[in-house]
Short mmCIF file of N, CA and C in Angstrom, two decimals:
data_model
loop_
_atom_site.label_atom_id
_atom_site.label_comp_id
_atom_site.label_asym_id
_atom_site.label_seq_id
_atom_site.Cartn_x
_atom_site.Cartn_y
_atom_site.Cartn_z
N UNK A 1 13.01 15.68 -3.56
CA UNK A 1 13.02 14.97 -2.29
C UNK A 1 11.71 14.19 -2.15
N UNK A 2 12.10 12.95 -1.71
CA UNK A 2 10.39 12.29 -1.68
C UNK A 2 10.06 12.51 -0.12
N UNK A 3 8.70 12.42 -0.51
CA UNK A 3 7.88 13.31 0.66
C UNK A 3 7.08 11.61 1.05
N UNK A 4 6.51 11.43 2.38
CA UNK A 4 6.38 10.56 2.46
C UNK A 4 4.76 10.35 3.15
N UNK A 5 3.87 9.74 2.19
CA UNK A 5 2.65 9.56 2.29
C UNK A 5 1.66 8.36 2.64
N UNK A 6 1.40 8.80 3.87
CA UNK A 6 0.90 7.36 4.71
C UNK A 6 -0.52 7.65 5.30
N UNK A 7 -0.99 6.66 4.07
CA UNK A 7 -2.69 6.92 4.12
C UNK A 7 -3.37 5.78 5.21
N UNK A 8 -4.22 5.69 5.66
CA UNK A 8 -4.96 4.85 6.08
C UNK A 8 -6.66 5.22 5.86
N UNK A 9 -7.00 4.20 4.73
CA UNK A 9 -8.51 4.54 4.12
C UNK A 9 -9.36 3.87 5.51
N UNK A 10 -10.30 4.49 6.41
CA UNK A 10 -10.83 3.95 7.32
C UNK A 10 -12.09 4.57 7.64
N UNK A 11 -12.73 5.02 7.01
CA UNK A 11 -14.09 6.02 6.98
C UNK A 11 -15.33 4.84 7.39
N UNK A 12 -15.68 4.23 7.41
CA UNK A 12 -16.29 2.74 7.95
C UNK A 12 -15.89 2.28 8.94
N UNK A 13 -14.55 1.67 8.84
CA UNK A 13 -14.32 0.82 9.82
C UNK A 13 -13.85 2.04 11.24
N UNK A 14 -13.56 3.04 11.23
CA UNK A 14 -12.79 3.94 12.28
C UNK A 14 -14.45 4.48 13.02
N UNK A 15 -15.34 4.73 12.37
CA UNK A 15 -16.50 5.27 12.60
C UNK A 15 -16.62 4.09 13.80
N UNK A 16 -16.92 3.11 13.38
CA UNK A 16 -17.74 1.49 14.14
C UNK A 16 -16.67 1.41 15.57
N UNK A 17 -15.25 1.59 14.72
CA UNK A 17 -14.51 1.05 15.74
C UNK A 17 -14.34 2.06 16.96
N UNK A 18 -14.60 3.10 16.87
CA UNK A 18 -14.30 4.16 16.91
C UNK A 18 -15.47 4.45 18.53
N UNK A 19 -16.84 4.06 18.14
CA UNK A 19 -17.48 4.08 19.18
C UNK A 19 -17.63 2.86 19.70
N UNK A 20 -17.57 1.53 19.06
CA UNK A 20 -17.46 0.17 20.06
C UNK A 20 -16.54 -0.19 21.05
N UNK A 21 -15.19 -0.06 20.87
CA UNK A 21 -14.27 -0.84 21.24
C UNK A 21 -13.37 0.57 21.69
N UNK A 22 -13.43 1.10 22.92
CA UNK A 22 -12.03 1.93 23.55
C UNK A 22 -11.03 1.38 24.43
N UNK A 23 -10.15 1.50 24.73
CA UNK A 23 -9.20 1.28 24.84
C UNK A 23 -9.34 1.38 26.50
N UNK A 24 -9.00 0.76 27.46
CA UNK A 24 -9.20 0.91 28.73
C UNK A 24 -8.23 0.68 29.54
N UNK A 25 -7.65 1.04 30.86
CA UNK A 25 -6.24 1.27 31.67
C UNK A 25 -5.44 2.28 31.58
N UNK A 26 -6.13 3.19 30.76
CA UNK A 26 -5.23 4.15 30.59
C UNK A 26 -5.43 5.94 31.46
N UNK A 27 -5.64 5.17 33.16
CA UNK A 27 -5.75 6.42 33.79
C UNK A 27 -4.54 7.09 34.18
N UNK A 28 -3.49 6.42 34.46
CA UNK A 28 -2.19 7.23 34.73
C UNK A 28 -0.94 6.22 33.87
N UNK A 29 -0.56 6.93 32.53
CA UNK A 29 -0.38 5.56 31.48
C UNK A 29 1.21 6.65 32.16
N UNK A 30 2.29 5.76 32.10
CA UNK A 30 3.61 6.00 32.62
C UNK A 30 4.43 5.13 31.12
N UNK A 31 5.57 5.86 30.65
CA UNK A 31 6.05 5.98 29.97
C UNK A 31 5.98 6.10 28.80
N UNK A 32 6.42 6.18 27.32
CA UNK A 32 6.59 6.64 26.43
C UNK A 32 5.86 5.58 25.62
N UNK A 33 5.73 4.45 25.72
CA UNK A 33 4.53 3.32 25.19
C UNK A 33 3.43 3.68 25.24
N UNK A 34 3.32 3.43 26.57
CA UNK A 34 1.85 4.03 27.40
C UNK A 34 1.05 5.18 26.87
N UNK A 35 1.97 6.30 26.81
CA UNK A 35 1.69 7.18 26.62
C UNK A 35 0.86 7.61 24.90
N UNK A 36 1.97 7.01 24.60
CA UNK A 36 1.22 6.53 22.82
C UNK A 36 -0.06 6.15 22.81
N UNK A 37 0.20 4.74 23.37
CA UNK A 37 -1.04 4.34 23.42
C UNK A 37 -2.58 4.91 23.81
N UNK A 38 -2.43 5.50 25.08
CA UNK A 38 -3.21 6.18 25.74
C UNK A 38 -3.73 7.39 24.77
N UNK A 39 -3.21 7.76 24.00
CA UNK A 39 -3.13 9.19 24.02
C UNK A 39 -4.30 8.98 22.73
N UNK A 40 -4.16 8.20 21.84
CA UNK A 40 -4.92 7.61 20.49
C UNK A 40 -5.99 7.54 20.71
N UNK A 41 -6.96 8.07 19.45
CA UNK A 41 -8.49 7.88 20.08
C UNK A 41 -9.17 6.96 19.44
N UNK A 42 -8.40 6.08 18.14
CA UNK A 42 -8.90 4.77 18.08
C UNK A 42 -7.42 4.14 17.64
N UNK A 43 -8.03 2.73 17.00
CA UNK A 43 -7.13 1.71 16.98
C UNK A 43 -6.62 2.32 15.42
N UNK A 44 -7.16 2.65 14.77
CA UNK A 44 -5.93 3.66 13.00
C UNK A 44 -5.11 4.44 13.34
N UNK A 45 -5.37 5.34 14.46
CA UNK A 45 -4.76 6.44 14.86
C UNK A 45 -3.36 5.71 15.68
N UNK A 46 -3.59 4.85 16.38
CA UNK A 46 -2.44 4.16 17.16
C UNK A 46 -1.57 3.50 15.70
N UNK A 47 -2.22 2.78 15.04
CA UNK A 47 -1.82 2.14 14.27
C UNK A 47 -0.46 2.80 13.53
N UNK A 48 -1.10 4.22 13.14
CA UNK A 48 -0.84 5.05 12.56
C UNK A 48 0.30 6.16 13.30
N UNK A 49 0.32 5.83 14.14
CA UNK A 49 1.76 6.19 15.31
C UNK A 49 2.95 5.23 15.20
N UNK A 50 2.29 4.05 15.09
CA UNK A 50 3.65 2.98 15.51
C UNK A 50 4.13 2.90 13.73
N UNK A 51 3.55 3.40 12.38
CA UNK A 51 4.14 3.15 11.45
C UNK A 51 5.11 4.26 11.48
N UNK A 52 4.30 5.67 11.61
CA UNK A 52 5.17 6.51 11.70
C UNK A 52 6.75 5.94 12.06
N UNK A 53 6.89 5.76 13.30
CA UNK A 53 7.94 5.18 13.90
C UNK A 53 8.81 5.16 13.15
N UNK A 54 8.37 3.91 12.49
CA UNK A 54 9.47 2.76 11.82
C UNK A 54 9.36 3.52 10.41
N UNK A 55 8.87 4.09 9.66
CA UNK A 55 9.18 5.13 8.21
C UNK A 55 10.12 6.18 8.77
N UNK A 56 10.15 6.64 10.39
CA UNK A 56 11.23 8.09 10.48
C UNK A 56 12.48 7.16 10.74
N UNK A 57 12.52 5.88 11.38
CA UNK A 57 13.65 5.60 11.91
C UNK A 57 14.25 4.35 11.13
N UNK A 58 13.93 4.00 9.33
CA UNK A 58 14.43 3.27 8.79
C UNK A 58 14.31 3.52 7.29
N UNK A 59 15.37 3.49 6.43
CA UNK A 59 15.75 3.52 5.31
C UNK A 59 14.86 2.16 4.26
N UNK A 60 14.53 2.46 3.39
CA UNK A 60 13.65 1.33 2.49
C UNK A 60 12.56 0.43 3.58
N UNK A 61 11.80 1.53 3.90
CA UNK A 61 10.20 1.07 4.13
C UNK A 61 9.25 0.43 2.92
N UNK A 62 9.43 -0.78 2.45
CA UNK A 62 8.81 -1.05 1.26
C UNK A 62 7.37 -0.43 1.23
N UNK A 63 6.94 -0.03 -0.36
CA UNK A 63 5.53 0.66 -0.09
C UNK A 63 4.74 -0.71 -0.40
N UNK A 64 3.71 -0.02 -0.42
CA UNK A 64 2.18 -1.55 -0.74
C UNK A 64 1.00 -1.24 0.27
N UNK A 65 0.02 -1.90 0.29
CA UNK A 65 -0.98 -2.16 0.46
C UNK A 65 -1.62 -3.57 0.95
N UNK A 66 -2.32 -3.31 1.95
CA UNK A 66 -2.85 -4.65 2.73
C UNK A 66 -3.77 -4.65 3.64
N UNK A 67 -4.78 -5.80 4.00
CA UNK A 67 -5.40 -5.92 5.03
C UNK A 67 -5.13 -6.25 5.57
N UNK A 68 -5.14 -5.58 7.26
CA UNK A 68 -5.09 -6.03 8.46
C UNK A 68 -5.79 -6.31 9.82
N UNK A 69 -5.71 -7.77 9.74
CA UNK A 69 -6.92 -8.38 10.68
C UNK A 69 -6.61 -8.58 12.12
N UNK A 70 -7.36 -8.77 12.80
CA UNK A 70 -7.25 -9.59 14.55
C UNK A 70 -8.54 -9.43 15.03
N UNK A 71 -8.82 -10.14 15.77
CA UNK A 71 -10.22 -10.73 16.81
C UNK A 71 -9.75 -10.14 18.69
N UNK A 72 -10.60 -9.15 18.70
CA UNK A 72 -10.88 -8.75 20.17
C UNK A 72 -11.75 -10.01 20.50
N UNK A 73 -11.21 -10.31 21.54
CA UNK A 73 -12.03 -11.48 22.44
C UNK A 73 -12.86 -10.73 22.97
N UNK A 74 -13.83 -11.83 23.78
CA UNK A 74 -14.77 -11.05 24.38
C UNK A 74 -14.19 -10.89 25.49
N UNK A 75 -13.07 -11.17 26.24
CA UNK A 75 -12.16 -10.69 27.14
C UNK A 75 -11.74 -9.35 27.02
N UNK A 76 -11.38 -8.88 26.21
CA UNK A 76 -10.80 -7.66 25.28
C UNK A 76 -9.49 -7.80 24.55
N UNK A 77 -9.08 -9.03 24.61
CA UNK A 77 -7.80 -9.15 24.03
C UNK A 77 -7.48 -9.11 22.36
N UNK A 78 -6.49 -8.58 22.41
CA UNK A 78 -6.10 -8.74 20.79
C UNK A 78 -5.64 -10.41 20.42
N UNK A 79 -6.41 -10.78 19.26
CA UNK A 79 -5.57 -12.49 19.35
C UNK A 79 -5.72 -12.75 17.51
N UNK A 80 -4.93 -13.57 16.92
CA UNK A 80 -5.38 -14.15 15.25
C UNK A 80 -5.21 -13.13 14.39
N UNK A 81 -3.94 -12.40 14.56
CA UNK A 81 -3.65 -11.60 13.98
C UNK A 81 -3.31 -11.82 12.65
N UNK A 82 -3.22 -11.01 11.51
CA UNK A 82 -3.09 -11.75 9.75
C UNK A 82 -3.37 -10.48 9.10
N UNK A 83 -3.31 -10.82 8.06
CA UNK A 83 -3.16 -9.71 6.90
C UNK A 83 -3.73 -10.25 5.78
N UNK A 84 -4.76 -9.51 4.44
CA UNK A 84 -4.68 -10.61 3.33
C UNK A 84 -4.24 -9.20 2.22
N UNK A 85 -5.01 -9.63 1.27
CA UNK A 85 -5.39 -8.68 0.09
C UNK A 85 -4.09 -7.75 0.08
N UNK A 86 -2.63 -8.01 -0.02
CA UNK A 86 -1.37 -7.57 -0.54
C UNK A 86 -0.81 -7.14 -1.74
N UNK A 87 -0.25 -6.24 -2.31
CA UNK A 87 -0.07 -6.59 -3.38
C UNK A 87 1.88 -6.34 -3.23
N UNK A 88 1.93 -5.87 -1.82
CA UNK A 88 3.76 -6.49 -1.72
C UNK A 88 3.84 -7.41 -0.52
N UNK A 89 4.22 -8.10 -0.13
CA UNK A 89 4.31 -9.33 0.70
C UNK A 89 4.95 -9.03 1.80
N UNK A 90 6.30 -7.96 1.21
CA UNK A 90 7.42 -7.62 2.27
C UNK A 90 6.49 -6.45 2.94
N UNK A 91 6.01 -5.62 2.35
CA UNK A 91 5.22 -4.71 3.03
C UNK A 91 4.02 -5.06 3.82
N UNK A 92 3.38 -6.15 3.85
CA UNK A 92 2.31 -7.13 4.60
C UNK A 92 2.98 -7.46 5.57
N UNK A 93 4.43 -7.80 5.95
CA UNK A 93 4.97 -8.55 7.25
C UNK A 93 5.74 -7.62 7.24
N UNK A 94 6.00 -6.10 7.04
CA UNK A 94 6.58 -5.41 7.91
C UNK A 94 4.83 -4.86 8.66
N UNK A 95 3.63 -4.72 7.99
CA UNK A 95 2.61 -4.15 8.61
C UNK A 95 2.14 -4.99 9.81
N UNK A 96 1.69 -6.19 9.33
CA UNK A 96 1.89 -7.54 10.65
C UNK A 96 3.01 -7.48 11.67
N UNK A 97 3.68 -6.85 11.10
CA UNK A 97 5.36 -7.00 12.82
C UNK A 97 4.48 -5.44 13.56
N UNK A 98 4.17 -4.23 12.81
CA UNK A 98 3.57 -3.11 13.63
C UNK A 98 2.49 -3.79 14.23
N UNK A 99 1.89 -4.62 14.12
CA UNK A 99 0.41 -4.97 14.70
C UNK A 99 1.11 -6.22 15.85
N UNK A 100 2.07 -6.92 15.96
CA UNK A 100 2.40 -7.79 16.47
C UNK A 100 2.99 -6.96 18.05
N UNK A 101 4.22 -5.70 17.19
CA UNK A 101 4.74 -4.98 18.45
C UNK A 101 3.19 -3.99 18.88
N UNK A 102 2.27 -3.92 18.38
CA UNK A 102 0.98 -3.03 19.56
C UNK A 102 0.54 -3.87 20.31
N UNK A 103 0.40 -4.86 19.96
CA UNK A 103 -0.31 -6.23 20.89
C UNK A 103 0.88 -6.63 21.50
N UNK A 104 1.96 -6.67 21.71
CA UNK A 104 2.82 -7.11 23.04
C UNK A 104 2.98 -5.72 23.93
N UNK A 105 3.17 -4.33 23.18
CA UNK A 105 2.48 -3.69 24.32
C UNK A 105 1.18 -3.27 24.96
N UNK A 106 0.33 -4.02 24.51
CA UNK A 106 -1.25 -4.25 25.11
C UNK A 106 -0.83 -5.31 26.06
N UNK A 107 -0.16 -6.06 25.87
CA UNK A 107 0.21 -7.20 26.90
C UNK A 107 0.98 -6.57 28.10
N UNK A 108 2.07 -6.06 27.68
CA UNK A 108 3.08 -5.79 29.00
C UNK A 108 2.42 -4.45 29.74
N UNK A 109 1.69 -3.69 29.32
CA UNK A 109 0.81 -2.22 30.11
C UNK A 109 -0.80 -2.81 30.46
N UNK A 110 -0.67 -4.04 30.45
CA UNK A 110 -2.55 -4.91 30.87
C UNK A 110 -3.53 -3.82 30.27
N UNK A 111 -3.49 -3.15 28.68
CA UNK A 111 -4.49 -2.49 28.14
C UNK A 111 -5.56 -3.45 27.75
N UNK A 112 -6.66 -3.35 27.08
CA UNK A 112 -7.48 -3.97 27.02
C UNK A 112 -8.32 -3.06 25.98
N UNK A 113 -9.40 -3.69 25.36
CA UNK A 113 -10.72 -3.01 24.32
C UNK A 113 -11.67 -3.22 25.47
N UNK A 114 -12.60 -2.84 25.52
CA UNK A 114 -13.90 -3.40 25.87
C UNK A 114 -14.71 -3.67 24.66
N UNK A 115 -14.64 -4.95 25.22
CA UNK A 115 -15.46 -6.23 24.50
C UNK A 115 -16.81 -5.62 23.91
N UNK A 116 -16.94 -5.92 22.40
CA UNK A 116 -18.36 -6.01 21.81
C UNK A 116 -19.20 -6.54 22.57
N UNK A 117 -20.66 -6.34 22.34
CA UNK A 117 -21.36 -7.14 23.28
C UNK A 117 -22.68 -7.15 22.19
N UNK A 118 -22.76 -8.51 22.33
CA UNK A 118 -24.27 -8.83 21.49
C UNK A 118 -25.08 -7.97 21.82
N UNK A 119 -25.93 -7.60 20.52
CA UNK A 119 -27.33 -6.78 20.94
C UNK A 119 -28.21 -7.68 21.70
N UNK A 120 -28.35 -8.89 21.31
CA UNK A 120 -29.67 -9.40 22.07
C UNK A 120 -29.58 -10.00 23.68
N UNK A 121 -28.20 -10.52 23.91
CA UNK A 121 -27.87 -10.86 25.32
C UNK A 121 -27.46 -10.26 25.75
N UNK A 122 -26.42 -9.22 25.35
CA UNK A 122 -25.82 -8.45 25.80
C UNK A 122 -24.61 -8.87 26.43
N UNK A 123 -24.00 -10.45 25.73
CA UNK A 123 -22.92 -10.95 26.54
C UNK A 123 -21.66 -10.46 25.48
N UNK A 124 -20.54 -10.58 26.20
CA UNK A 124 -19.31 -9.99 25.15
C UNK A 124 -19.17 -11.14 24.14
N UNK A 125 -18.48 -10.70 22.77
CA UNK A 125 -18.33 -11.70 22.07
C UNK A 125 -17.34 -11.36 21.45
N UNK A 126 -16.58 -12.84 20.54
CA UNK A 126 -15.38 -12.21 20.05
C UNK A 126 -15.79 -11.63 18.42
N UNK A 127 -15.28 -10.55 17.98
CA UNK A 127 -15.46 -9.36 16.96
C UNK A 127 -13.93 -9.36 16.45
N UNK A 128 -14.15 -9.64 15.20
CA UNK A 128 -13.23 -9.57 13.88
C UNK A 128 -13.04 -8.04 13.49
N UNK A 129 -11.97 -7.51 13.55
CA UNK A 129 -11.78 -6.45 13.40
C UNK A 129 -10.80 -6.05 11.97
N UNK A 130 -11.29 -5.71 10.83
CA UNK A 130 -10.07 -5.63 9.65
C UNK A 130 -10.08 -4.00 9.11
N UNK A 131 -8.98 -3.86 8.76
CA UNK A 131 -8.54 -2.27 8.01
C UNK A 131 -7.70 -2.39 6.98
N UNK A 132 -7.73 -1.56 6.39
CA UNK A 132 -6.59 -1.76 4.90
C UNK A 132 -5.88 -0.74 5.49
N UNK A 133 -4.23 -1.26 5.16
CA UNK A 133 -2.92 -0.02 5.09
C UNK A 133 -2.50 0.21 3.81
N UNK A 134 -2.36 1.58 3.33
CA UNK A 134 -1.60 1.57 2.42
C UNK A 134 -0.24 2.67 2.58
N UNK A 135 1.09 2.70 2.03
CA UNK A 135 2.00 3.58 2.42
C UNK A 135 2.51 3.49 0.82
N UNK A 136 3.23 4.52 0.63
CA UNK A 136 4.23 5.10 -0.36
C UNK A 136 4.85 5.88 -0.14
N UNK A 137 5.66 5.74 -1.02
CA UNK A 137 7.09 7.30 -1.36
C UNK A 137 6.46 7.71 -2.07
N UNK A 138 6.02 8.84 -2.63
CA UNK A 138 5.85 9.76 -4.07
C UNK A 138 6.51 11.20 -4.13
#
Protein backbone atom coordinates (compact mmCIF):
# COMPACT_ATOMS: atom_id res chain seq x y z
CA UNK A 1 0.00 0.00 0.00
CA UNK A 2 1.60 3.38 -0.73
CA UNK A 3 1.85 5.46 2.18
CA UNK A 4 1.80 8.99 1.43
CA UNK A 5 4.70 11.45 2.16
CA UNK A 6 4.41 15.15 2.24
CA UNK A 7 7.46 16.94 3.16
CA UNK A 8 7.87 20.56 3.35
CA UNK A 9 11.82 21.44 3.76
CA UNK A 10 11.39 24.92 5.69
CA UNK A 11 13.97 25.15 8.57
CA UNK A 12 15.02 28.89 7.34
CA UNK A 13 12.34 30.14 5.81
CA UNK A 14 9.48 28.88 8.70
CA UNK A 15 11.98 30.20 11.48
CA UNK A 16 11.95 34.08 9.70
CA UNK A 17 8.50 33.61 8.67
CA UNK A 18 7.47 32.29 11.56
CA UNK A 19 8.29 35.35 13.85
CA UNK A 20 7.78 38.25 11.13
CA UNK A 21 4.65 37.90 9.50
CA UNK A 22 1.38 36.40 11.75
CA UNK A 23 -1.57 36.09 10.59
CA UNK A 24 -4.18 38.63 12.02
CA UNK A 25 -8.36 38.61 12.33
CA UNK A 26 -8.44 35.67 13.69
CA UNK A 27 -10.27 36.45 17.12
CA UNK A 28 -13.55 34.65 16.66
CA UNK A 29 -12.66 32.80 13.13
CA UNK A 30 -16.38 31.13 12.27
CA UNK A 31 -16.39 28.29 10.05
CA UNK A 32 -14.42 25.51 8.79
CA UNK A 33 -11.98 27.88 6.50
CA UNK A 34 -11.51 30.15 9.17
CA UNK A 35 -10.95 27.85 11.39
CA UNK A 36 -8.02 26.24 9.41
CA UNK A 37 -6.71 29.11 8.91
CA UNK A 38 -6.71 30.50 12.30
CA UNK A 39 -5.68 27.59 13.89
CA UNK A 40 -1.94 27.40 11.86
CA UNK A 41 0.96 28.85 13.41
CA UNK A 42 2.68 29.79 10.25
CA UNK A 43 2.20 30.09 6.59
CA UNK A 44 3.94 25.90 5.87
CA UNK A 45 1.76 24.69 8.39
CA UNK A 46 -1.45 26.24 6.61
CA UNK A 47 0.09 25.44 3.47
CA UNK A 48 0.45 22.13 4.61
CA UNK A 49 -3.35 21.71 5.60
CA UNK A 50 -4.80 22.80 2.35
CA UNK A 51 -2.43 20.04 0.49
CA UNK A 52 -3.44 17.59 2.81
CA UNK A 53 -6.94 18.25 1.55
CA UNK A 54 -6.61 17.71 -1.93
CA UNK A 55 -4.02 14.27 -1.52
CA UNK A 56 -7.13 12.73 0.94
CA UNK A 57 -9.82 13.84 -1.43
CA UNK A 58 -8.24 13.00 -4.98
CA UNK A 59 -6.87 10.10 -6.87
CA UNK A 60 -3.37 10.86 -8.94
CA UNK A 61 -1.92 13.79 -6.96
CA UNK A 62 1.09 14.12 -9.31
CA UNK A 63 4.38 13.98 -7.15
CA UNK A 64 7.34 16.71 -7.75
CA UNK A 65 8.88 19.43 -6.36
CA UNK A 66 8.79 23.29 -6.53
CA UNK A 67 9.15 26.76 -5.43
CA UNK A 68 6.62 28.70 -4.14
CA UNK A 69 6.53 32.42 -4.24
CA UNK A 70 4.19 35.62 -3.36
CA UNK A 71 4.88 39.21 -2.00
CA UNK A 72 3.06 40.35 1.33
CA UNK A 73 2.44 43.97 0.66
CA UNK A 74 3.15 46.28 3.02
CA UNK A 75 -0.66 46.33 3.41
CA UNK A 76 -0.47 42.66 4.40
CA UNK A 77 -1.81 41.27 1.41
CA UNK A 78 -0.89 38.21 -0.43
CA UNK A 79 -0.22 39.37 -4.25
CA UNK A 80 2.45 37.86 -7.45
CA UNK A 81 1.96 34.64 -6.73
CA UNK A 82 4.40 31.93 -8.95
CA UNK A 83 6.33 29.03 -8.56
CA UNK A 84 9.88 28.25 -10.19
CA UNK A 85 12.53 25.52 -9.79
CA UNK A 86 9.97 22.36 -10.91
CA UNK A 87 10.90 19.39 -11.93
CA UNK A 88 6.95 18.32 -12.76
CA UNK A 89 4.98 21.21 -14.17
CA UNK A 90 1.59 19.47 -13.46
CA UNK A 91 2.63 19.28 -9.89
CA UNK A 92 3.77 23.22 -9.86
CA UNK A 93 0.06 24.27 -10.96
CA UNK A 94 -1.64 21.90 -8.88
CA UNK A 95 0.78 23.62 -5.87
CA UNK A 96 0.02 27.28 -7.35
CA UNK A 97 -4.02 26.42 -7.45
CA UNK A 98 -3.34 25.46 -3.26
CA UNK A 99 -1.68 28.88 -2.91
CA UNK A 100 -4.28 30.62 -5.21
CA UNK A 101 -7.40 28.85 -3.11
CA UNK A 102 -5.42 30.28 0.52
CA UNK A 103 -5.29 33.70 -0.87
CA UNK A 104 -9.03 33.88 -1.95
CA UNK A 105 -9.72 32.73 1.45
CA UNK A 106 -7.48 35.49 2.95
CA UNK A 107 -9.70 37.60 0.79
CA UNK A 108 -13.27 36.48 1.60
CA UNK A 109 -12.43 36.13 5.88
CA UNK A 110 -10.39 39.99 5.52
CA UNK A 111 -7.17 37.90 7.06
CA UNK A 112 -4.19 39.71 6.67
CA UNK A 113 0.01 39.20 7.62
CA UNK A 114 1.32 42.03 9.35
CA UNK A 115 3.46 43.76 7.19
CA UNK A 116 7.41 43.55 7.41
CA UNK A 117 8.66 46.68 8.45
CA UNK A 118 12.06 48.17 7.56
CA UNK A 119 14.64 48.19 10.25
CA UNK A 120 15.66 51.68 9.67
CA UNK A 121 12.18 53.56 9.17
CA UNK A 122 10.28 51.31 10.42
CA UNK A 123 7.71 51.76 7.53
CA UNK A 124 5.95 48.46 6.14
CA UNK A 125 7.34 47.17 3.02
CA UNK A 126 6.54 44.74 0.46
CA UNK A 127 8.62 41.20 1.39
CA UNK A 128 9.05 38.33 -1.08
CA UNK A 129 8.23 35.39 0.56
CA UNK A 130 9.48 31.76 -1.17
CA UNK A 131 9.38 27.94 0.11
CA UNK A 132 10.02 24.76 -1.69
CA UNK A 133 7.15 21.89 -1.80
CA UNK A 134 7.93 18.64 -2.28
CA UNK A 135 5.22 15.53 -2.23
CA UNK A 136 5.41 11.78 -3.20
CA UNK A 137 3.93 8.35 -3.12
CA UNK A 138 6.62 5.88 -1.84
Amino acid sequence: MKTYTFLITLFFCSLIFAQKSAFTGCENPKGRGMKTICKSKNFPALFSEYMYDVVRNYKNVPQGRANLKFVITAKGEMSQLSYSNTNNEAFAKLALTILQNIQQDFKQYKIFFIPIREKETNQPINFTYEFPIYYSTE
